[in-house]
Coordinates of N, CA and C and ligand atoms in Angstrom, one line a residue:
X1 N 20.3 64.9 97.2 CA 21.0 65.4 98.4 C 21.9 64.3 98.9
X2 N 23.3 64.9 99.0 CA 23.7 64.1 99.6 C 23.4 63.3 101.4
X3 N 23.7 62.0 101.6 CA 23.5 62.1 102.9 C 24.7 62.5 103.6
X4 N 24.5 62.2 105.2 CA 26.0 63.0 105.8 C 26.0 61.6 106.7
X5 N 27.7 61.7 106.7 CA 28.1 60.7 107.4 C 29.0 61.1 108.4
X6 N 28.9 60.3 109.6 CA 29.8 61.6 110.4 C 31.0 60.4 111.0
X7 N 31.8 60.8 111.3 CA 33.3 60.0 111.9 C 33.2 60.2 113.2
X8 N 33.6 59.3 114.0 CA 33.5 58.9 115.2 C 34.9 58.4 115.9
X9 N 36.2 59.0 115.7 CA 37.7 58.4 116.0 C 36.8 57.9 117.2
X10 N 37.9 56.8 118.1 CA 37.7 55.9 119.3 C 39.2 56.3 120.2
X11 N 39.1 56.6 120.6 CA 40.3 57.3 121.9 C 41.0 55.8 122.5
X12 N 40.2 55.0 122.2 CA 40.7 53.5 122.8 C 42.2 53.3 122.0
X13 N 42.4 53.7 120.7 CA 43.7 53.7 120.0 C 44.5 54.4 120.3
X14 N 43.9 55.7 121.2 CA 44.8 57.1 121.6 C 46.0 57.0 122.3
X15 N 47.4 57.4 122.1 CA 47.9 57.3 123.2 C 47.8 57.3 124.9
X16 N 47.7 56.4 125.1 CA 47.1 56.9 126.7 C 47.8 57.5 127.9
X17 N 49.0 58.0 127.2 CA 50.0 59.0 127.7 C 49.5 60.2 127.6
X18 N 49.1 60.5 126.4 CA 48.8 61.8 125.7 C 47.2 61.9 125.3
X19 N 46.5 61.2 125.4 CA 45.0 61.6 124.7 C 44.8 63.0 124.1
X20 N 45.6 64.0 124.4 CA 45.2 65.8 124.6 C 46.0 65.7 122.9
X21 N 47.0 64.9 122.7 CA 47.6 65.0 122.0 C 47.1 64.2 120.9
X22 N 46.7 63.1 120.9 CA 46.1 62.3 120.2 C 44.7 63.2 119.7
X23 N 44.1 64.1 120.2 CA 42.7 64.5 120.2 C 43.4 65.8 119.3
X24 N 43.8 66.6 119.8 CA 44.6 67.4 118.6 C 45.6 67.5 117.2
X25 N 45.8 65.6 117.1 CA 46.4 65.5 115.7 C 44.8 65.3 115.0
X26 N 44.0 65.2 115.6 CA 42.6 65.5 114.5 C 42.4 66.2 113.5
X27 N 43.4 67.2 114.0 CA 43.1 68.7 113.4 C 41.6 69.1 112.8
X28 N 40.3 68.4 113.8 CA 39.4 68.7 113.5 C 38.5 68.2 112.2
X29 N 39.5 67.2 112.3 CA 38.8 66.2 110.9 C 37.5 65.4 111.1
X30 N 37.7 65.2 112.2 CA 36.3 64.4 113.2 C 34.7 65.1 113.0
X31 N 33.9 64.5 113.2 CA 32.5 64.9 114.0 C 32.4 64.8 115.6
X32 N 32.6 63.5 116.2 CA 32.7 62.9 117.5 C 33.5 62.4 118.2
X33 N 33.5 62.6 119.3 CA 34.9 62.0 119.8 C 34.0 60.4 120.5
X34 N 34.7 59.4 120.4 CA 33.8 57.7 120.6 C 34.6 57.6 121.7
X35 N 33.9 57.3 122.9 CA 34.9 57.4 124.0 C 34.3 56.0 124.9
X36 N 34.9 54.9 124.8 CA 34.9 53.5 125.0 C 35.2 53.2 126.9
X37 N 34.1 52.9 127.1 CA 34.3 52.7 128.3 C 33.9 50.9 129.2
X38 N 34.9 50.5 129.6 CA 35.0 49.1 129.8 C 35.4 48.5 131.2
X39 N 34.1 47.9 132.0 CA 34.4 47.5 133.3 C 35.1 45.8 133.4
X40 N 35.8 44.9 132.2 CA 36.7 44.0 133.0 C 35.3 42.8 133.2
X41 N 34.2 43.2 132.7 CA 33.4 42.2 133.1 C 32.1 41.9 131.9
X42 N 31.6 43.2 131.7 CA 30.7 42.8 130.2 C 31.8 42.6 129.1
X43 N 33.2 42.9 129.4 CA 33.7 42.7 128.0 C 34.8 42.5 129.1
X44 N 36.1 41.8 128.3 CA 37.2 41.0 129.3 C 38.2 42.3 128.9
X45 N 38.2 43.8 128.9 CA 39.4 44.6 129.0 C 38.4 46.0 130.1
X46 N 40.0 46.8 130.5 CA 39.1 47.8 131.4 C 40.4 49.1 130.7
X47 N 38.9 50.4 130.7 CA 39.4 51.5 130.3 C 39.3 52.4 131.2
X48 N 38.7 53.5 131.1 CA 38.7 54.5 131.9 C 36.8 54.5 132.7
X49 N 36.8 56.0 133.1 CA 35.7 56.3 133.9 C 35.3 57.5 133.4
X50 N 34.1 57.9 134.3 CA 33.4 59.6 134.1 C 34.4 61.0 134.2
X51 N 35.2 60.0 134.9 CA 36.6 60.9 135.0 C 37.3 62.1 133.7
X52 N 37.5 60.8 132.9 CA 38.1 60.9 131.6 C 37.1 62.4 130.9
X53 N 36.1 61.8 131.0 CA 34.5 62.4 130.3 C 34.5 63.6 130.7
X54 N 34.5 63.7 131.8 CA 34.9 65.2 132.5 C 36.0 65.7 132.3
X55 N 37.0 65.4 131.7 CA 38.3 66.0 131.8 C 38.2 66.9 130.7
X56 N 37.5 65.7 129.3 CA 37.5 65.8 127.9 C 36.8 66.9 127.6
X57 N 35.3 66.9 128.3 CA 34.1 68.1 128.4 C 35.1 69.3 128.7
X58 N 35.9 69.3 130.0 CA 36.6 70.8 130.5 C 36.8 71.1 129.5
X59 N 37.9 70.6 128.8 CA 39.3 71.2 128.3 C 38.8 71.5 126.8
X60 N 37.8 70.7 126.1 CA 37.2 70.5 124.7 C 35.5 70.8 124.9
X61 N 35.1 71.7 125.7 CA 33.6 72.1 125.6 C 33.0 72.1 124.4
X62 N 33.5 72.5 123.2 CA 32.7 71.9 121.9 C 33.0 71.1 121.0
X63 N 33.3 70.1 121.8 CA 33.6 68.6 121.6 C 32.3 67.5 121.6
X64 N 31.7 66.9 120.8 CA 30.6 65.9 120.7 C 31.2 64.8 121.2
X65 N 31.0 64.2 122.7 CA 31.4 62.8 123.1 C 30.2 62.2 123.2
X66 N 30.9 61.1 122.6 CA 30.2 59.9 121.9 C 30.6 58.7 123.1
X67 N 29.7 58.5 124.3 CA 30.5 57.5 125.3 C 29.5 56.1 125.3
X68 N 30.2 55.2 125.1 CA 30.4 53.7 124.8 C 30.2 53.1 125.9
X69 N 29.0 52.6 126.4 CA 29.4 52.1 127.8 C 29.5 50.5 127.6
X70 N 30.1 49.7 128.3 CA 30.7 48.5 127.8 C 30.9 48.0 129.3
X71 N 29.7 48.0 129.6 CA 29.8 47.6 131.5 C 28.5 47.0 131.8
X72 N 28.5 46.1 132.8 CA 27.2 45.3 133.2 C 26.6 46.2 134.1
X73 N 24.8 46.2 133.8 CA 24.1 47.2 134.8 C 25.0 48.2 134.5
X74 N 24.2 49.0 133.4 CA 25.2 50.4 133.0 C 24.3 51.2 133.6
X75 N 22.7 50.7 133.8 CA 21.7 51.8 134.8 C 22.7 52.5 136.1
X76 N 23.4 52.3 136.9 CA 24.3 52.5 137.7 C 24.7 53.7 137.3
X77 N 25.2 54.0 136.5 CA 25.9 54.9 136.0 C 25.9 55.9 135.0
X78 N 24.8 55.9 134.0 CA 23.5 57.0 133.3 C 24.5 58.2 134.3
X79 N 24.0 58.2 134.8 CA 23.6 59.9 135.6 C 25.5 60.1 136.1
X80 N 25.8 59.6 136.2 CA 27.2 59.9 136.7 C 28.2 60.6 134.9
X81 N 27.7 59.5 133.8 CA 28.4 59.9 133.0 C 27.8 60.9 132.3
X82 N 26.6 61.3 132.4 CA 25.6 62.7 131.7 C 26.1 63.8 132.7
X83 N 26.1 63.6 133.8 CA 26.8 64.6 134.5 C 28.6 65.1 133.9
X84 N 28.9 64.0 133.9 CA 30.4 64.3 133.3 C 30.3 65.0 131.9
X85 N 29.4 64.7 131.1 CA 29.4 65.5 129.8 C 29.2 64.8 128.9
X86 N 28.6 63.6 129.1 CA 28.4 62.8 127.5 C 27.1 63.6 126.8
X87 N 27.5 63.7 125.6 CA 26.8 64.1 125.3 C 25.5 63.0 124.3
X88 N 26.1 61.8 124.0 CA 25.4 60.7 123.7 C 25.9 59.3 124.3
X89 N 25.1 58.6 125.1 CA 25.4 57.6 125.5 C 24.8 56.4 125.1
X90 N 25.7 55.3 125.2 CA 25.2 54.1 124.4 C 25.3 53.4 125.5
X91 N 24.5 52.3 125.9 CA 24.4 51.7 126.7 C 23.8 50.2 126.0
X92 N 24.6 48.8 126.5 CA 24.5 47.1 125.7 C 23.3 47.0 126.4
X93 N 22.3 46.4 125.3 CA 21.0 45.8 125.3 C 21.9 44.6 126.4
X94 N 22.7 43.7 125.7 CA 22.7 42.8 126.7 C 23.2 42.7 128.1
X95 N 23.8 43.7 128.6 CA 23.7 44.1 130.1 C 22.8 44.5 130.8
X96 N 22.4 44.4 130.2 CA 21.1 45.3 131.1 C 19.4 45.2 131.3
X97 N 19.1 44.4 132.4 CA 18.0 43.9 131.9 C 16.6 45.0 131.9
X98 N 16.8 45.9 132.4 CA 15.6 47.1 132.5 C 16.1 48.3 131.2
X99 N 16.3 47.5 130.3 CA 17.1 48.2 128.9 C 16.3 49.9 128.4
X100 N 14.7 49.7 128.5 CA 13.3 50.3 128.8 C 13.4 51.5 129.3
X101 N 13.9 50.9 130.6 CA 14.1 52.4 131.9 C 15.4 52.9 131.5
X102 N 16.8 52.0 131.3 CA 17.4 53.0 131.2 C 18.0 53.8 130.1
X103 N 17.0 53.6 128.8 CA 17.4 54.5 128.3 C 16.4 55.7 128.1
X104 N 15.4 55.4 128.8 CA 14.2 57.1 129.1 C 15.0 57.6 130.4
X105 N 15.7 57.0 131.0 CA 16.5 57.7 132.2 C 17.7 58.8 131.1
X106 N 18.4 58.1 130.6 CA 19.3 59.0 129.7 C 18.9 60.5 129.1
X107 N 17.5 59.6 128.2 CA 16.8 61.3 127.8 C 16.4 62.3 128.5
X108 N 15.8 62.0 129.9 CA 15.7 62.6 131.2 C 16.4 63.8 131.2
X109 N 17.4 62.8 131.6 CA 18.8 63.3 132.4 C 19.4 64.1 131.3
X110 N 19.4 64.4 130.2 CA 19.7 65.4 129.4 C 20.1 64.6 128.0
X111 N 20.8 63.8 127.4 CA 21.7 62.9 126.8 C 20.7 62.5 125.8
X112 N 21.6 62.2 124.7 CA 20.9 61.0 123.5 C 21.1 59.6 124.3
X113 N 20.3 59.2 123.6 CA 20.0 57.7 124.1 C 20.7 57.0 123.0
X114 N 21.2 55.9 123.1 CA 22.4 55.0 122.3 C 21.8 53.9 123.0
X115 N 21.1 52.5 122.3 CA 21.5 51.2 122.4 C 22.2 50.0 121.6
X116 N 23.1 49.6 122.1 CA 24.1 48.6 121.4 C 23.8 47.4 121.5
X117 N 24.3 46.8 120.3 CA 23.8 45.2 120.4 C 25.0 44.6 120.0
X118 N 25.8 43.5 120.7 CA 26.7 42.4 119.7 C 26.7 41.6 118.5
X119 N 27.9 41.6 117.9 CA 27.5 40.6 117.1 C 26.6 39.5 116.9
X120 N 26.7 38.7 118.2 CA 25.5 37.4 118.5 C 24.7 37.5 118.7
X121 N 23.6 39.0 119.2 CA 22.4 39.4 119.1 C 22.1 39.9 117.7
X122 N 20.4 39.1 118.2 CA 19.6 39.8 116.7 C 19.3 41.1 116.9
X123 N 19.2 42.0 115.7 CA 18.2 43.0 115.7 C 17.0 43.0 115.8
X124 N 16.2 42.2 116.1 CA 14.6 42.3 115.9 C 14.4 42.4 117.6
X125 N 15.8 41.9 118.3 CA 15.3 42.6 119.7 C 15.5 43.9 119.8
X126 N 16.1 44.7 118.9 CA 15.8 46.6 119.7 C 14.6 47.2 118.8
X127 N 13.6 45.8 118.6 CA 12.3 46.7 117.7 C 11.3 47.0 118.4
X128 N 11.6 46.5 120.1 CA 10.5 47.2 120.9 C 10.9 48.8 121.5
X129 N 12.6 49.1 120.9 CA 13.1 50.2 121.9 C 13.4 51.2 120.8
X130 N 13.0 51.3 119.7 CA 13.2 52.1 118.5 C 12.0 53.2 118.3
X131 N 11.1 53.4 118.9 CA 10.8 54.7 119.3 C 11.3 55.6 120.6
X132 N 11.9 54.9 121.3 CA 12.6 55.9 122.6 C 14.6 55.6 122.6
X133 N 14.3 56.0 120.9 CA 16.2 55.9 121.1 C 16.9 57.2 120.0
X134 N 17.5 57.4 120.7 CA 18.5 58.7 119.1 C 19.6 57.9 118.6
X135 N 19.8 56.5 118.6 CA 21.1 56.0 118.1 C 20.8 54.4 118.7
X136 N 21.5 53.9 117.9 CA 21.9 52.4 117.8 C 23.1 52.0 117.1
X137 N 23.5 51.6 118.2 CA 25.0 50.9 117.4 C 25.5 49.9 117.5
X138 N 25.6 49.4 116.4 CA 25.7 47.5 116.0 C 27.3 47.3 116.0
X139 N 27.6 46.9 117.1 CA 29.0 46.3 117.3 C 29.3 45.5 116.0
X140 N 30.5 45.4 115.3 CA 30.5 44.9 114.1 C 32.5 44.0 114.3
X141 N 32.7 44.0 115.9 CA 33.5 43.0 116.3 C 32.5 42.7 117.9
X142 N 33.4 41.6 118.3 CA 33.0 41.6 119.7 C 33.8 43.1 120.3
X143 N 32.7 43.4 121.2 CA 33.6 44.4 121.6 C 34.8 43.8 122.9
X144 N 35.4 44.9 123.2 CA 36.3 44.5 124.3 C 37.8 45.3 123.9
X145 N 38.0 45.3 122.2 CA 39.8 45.5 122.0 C 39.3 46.4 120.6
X146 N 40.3 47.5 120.5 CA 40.8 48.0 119.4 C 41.3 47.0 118.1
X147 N 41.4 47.1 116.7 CA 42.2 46.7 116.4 C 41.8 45.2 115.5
X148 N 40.2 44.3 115.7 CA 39.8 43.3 115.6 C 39.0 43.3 113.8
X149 N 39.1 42.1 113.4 CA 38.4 42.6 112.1 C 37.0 42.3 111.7
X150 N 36.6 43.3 111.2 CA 34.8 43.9 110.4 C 34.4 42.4 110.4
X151 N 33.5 41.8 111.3 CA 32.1 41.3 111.1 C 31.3 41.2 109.9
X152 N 31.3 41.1 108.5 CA 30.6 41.3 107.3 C 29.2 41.4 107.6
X153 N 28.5 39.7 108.6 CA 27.3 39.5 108.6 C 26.9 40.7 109.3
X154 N 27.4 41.7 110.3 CA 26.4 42.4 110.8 C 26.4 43.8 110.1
X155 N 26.6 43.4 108.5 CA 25.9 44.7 108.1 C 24.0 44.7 107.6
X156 N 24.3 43.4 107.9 CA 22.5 43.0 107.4 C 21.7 43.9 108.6
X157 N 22.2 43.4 109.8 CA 21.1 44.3 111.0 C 21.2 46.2 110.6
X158 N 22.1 46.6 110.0 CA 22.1 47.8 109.5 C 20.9 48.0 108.3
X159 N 21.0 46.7 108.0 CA 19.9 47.4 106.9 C 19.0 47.0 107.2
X160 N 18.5 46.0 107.8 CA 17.1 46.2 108.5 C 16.9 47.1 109.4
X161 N 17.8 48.2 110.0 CA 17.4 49.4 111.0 C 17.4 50.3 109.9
X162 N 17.8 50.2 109.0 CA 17.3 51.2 107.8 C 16.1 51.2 107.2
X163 N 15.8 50.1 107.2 CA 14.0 49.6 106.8 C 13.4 49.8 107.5
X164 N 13.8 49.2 108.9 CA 12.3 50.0 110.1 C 12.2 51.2 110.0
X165 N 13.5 52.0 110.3 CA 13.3 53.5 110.6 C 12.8 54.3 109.6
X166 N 12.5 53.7 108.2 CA 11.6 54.3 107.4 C 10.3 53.9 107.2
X167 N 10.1 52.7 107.5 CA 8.8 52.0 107.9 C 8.3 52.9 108.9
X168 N 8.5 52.9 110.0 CA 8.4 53.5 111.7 C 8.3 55.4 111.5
X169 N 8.8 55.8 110.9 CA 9.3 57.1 110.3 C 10.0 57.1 112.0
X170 N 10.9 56.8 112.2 CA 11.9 56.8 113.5 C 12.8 57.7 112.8
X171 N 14.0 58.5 113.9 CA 15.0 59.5 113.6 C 16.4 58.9 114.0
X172 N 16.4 57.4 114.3 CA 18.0 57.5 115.2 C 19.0 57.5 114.1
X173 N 19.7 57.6 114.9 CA 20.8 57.3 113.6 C 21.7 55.8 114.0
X174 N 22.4 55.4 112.9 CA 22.8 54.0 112.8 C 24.4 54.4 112.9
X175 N 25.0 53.7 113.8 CA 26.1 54.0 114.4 C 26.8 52.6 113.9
X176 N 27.9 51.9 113.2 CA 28.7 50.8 113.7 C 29.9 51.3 114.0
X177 N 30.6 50.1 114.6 CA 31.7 50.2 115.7 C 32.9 48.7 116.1
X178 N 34.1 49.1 114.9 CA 35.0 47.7 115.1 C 35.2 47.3 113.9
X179 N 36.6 47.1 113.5 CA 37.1 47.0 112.2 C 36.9 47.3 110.7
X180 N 36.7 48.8 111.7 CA 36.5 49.7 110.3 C 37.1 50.5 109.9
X181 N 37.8 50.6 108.1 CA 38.8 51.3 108.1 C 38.8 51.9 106.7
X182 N 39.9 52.2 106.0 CA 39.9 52.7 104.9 C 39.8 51.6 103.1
X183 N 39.8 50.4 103.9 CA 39.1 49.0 102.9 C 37.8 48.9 103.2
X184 N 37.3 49.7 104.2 CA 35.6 49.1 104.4 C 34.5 50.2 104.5
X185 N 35.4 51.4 104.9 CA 34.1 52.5 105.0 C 33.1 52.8 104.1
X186 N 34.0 52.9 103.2 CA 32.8 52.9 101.8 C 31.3 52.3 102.1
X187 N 32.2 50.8 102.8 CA 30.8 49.5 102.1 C 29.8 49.6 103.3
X188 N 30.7 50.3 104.2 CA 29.6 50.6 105.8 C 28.5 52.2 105.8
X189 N 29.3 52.5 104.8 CA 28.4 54.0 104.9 C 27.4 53.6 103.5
X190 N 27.7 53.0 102.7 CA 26.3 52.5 101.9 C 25.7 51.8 102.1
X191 N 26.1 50.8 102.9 CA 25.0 50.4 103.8 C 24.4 50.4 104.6
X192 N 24.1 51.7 104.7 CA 23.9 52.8 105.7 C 23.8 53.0 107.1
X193 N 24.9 52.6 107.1 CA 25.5 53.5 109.0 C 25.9 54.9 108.2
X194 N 25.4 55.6 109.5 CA 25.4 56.8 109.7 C 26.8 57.9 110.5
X195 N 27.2 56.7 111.3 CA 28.2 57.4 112.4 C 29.0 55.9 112.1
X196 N 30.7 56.2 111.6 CA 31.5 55.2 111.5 C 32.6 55.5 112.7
X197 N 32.4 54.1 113.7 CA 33.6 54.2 114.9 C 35.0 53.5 114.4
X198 N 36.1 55.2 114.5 CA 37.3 53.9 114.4 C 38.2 54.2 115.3
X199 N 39.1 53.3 115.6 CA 40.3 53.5 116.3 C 41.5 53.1 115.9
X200 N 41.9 51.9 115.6 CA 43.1 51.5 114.9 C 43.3 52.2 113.7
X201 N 42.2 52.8 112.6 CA 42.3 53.1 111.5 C 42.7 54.3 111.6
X202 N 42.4 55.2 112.4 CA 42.5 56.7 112.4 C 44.0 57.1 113.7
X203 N 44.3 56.2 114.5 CA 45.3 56.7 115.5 C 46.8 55.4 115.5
X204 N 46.4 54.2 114.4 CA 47.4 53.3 113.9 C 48.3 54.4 113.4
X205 N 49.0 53.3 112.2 CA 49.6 54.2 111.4 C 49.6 55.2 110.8
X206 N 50.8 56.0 110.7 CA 50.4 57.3 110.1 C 50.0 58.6 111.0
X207 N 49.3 59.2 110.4 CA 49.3 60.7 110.9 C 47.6 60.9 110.9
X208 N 47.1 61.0 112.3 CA 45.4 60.6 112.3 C 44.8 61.8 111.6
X209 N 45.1 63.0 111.6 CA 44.1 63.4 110.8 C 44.4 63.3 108.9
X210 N 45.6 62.8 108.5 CA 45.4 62.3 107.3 C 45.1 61.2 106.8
X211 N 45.0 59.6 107.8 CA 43.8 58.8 107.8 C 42.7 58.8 107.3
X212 N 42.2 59.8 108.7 CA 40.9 60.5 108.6 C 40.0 61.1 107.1
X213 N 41.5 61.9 106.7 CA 40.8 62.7 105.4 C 40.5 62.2 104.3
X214 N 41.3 60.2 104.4 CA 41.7 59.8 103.3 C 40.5 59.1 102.9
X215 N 40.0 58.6 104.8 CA 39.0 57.5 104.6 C 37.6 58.7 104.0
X216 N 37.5 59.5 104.9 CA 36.1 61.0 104.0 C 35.9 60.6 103.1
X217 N 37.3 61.0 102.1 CA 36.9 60.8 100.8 C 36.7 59.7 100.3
X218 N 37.0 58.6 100.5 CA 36.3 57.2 100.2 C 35.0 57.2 100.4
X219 N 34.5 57.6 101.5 CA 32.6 57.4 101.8 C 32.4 58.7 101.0
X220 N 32.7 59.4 100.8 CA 32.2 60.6 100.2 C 31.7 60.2 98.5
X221 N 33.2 60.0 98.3 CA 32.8 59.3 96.9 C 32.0 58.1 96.5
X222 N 31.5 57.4 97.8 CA 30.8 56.1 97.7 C 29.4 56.6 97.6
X223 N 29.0 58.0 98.6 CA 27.4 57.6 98.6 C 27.3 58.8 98.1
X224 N 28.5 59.7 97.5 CA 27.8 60.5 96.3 C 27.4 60.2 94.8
X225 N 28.3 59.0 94.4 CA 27.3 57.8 93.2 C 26.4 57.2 94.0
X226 N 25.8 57.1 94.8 CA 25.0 55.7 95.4 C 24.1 56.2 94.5
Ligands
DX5_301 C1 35.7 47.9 120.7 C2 35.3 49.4 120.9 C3 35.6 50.2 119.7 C4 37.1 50.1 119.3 C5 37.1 50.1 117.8 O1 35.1 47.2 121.8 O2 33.9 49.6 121.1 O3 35.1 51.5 119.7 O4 37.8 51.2 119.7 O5 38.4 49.9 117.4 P1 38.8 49.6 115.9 O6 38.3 50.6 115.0 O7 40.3 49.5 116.0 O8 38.3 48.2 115.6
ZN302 ZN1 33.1 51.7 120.9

C-alpha cells in the first residue's frame, strides 16, 4: 500500500493583495491550506491574525487550515484561533513553557494538536508530549521567512519520530516546513514526513497549481518504489 502524503501550500508566499486569488490558482491540487502566523517576537517577521482564519473558514468551509503559530505564549491564543476555524494547530515547544497544558487545551477546544520544534532543538524533547499530539512539525529552516534553504540535518529528527511512533504505536503525523521544493520533496517524503509545507515552491514561479502537480508526482514516484 501505498502511503499518502499530503501538501500543505503556505499562504506566507500568497499574494497578500489577493490570498482569494492565490488560494484558487490551486485549482484544488492541495490537501491543506498552512497558514503561518507570526508575532515580530518568537520569530523576527509579523503576519496576520484569527482574523485572516476566520475569513479563510467563511469563504472556504471545506478547506483544511493548517495554522502555524510562530508567537511567544501561544497559550494566549488556542481558543481565539480554534474559534476562528483552525482546524489543526501547531504551537513552538520553545515558546511556551506549559507546552503540556497547551496542547490538551487545543484538543479540548475542538482542534488537532500540532507541536513544533526548531532547527536547534532536539527531538528527544517532544518524547514526553507524543502521546497527547496529532502532529509534529520539525521546522526544517529557522522559521520567520518564506523562501530559506532545507536544513538536511533535520531530517534525522523525522526519522526518529518515525521510530518512536512505531515503537509507541502513536498516530501523529510528521509534518516538515521550509525549503522545500521540487529538488527535495522526494527525499522529505521518504524520509517520512507525512505533511510537506511549501511556499516559495508552490506560489514562486510559475503557475501554483502546476508546481504543485509537478512536485505530486515526484513524491509519488519516490515512495511508490520505496
Ligand atoms: C517559515 C514558515 C513556512 C514558510 C515556508 O517560517 O513557517 O511555512 O512559509 O516557506 P518556504 O516553503 O518558501 O520555505
Ligand atoms: Zn509554517
Amino acid at each position: 500500500m501505498t502511503r499518502k502524503v499530503l501538501f500543505a501550500p503556505s499562504l506566507l508566499s500568497a499574494d497578500p493583495l489577493n490570498i482569494q486569488a492565490s488560494v484558487e490558482k490551486l485549482e484544488g491540487e492541495h490537501d491543506w491550506l498552512h497558514v503561518d502566523i507570526m508575532d515580530g517576537c518568537f520569530v523576527p517577521n509579523i503576519t496576520y491574525g484569527p482574523g485572516l482564519v476566520s475569513a479563510l473558514k467563511k469563504r472556504y468551509p471545506g478547506e483544511t487550515l493548517d495554522v502555524h503559530l510562530m508567537i511567544e505564549r501561544p497559550d494566549r491564543y488556542v481558543d481565539a484561533f480554534i474559534q476562528a476555524g483552525a482546524d489543526w494547530l501547531t504551537v513552538h515547544l520553545e515558546a511556551d513553557r506549559h507546552i503540556h497544558r497547551t496542547l490538551t487545551r487545543i484538543r479540548e477546544a475542538g482542534a488537532r494538536a500540532g507541536v513544533s520544534i526548531n532547527p536547534g532543538a532536539s527531538a528527544e524533547l517532544l518524547r514526553p508530549l507524543l502521546p497527547f499530539i496529532d502532529l509534529v512539525l520539525v521546522m526544517s529552516v529557522n522559521p520567520g521567512f518564506g523562501g530559506q534553504s532545507f536544513i538536511p540535518e533535520t531530517m534525522e529528527k523525522t526519522r526518529s519520530l518515525c521510530r518512536w511512533r512505531e515503537a509507541g504505536r502513536h498516530k501523529y503525523l510528521i509534518e516538515m516546513d521550509g525549503g522545500i521544493g521540487i529538488e527535495n520533496a522526494a527525499r522529505v517524503a521518504s524520509g517520512g514526513a507525512d505533511v510537506l509545507v511549501m511556499g516559495n515552491a508552490v506560489f514562486g514561479d510559475g503557475d501554483p497549481a502546476a508546481n504543485l502537480r509537478e512536485i505530486k508526482l515526484k513524491v509519488k514516484e519516490a515512495i511508490t518504489h520505496a
